[in-house]
DNA sequence: ATTTCCTTTTTGTACGGACAAGTTAATTAA
DNA sequence: TTAATTAACTTGTCCGTACAAAAAGGAAAT
């Protein structure tokens, strides 16, 4: 029979992760040194380093030889697609407007992924946002998630206006991965109007499923991007 | 002054990587056990495991508790965009036709990335391919790389018809990362003809720069994808 | 023939120690 | 004051050991 013993390095890893998520270890600050953690948890550097290595792989920290382990600003959405110059840049004024407040609805068949039985048995929470760059609407974003997995969150409660930051800091939910499908399609009348473009203009349609650290919680997204001015960009390394 | 000492784990890592790239350790086979490597390299499991951990992170192997370390089929292009059902699937007949043989030309200004001085000072190698799915042309692909970084390779010499496999197995060049820009654009007359679609149809335009393990070698790509039948898909995990 | 048990092999976790290498800040020498 | 040196601290590499946990295969019992 499986024993499922608790692993010491995993406990330390989760402890530090929680402190990061709740801003006890704020972004850009340095964690206590490895030997500090050794004393704190009554263990050896081998085990502490294993925990830190895991957090490094998960993207919570970066290590600097001779200096320490630094907490990184979370929520770069891994290698996800982002608008050119979006993340961490001040080239453009990016603004987000919630055009449909989170509300409970039936699942929308436009979601490009098969739902689990668990999800199908539940209603879902839906909200819509529009992303503006330099006061121009560029991305129309529809979002869904299963009501039985997570309660509705009012947009005024979003931490720094970000849904993902809210999940991390308020619910300790992390994005574990994502799958996307991309298509180039002509703009429908509805979308053309919302993005202020002419009917039929080629736009980028992206369907996303985010996998989270909660096994039964997936986030579904349906994005329409006007790429005439700003391209969508992503990058991967190592 | 920096000493740049050779690291034992790195030597072992590179040794195993080379054996994988040259098929001495073929895909799906199991590597010698960790203790075998300890004897072979006169070291301890700590060091061997560090080497294997690096190969795991680089995606060359997977580890199976109680069984061993298995060599994985390389060339999934990391998290790169791939045609839906493309990688490792037999749902569709995928065929690649080289429409322009690799030849030496001047750099094309359509490349959406700034070139380094080194690259600008050299001519470049260019070739064009068309990807077919079920005998339908779906992707038109232009490729460039600097001539002073890598010689031209004739398409008949591609290992299993794959340019990336050739780089890995014949030149020991690995893809270290990539940056992409995506746009939804109307098909030009030229591209519409080559993809067998009507002029003006929305198509997905992707500009890619691949970073390789050779510091001065970048691969540039310019792709035009007809996404009406088959979506472009990608996923990220962990 | 099938199940159960045990042994062997292999990877995973953890301990404890030693020294190397990079960073920072205080101290010393010019 | 400025530059060089030193000391203290932190992460990186590596050694050697021990036991746990998972997988595989063979032996014994049913």
Short mmCIF file of C-alpha atoms (C1' of nucleotides) in Angstrom, two decimals, chain B residues 6-9 42-47 50 65-67, chain D residues 12-25:
data_model
loop_
_atom_site.label_atom_id
_atom_site.label_comp_id
_atom_site.label_asym_id
_atom_site.label_seq_id
_atom_site.Cartn_x
_atom_site.Cartn_y
_atom_site.Cartn_z
CA UNK B 6 35.03 22.93 -15.45
CA UNK B 7 32.12 21.45 -13.61
CA UNK B 8 31.96 17.72 -13.36
CA UNK B 9 28.17 17.53 -13.57
CA UNK B 42 34.30 8.05 -10.86
CA UNK B 43 31.92 10.26 -8.96
CA UNK B 44 28.96 10.13 -6.60
CA UNK B 45 25.23 10.00 -7.20
CA UNK B 46 24.87 13.62 -6.09
CA UNK B 47 26.82 14.75 -9.14
CA UNK B 50 22.60 16.93 -10.90
CA UNK B 65 10.83 6.21 -10.16
CA UNK B 66 12.05 2.65 -9.74
CA UNK B 67 12.70 2.12 -13.45
"C1'" DG D 12 27.44 26.63 -6.07
"C1'" DT D 13 29.78 22.22 -6.44
"C1'" DC D 14 31.03 17.83 -4.67
"C1'" DC D 15 31.93 14.15 -1.48
"C1'" DG D 16 30.08 10.00 1.14
"C1'" DT D 17 26.37 7.72 3.48
"C1'" DA D 18 21.84 5.82 4.74
"C1'" DC D 19 17.34 4.56 4.18
"C1'" DA D 20 12.61 5.03 1.67
"C1'" DA D 21 9.73 4.09 -2.27
"C1'" DA D 22 8.65 2.25 -6.62
"C1'" DA D 23 9.24 -1.26 -10.22
"C1'" DA D 24 10.54 -5.78 -12.03
"C1'" DG D 25 11.38 -10.51 -11.88
#
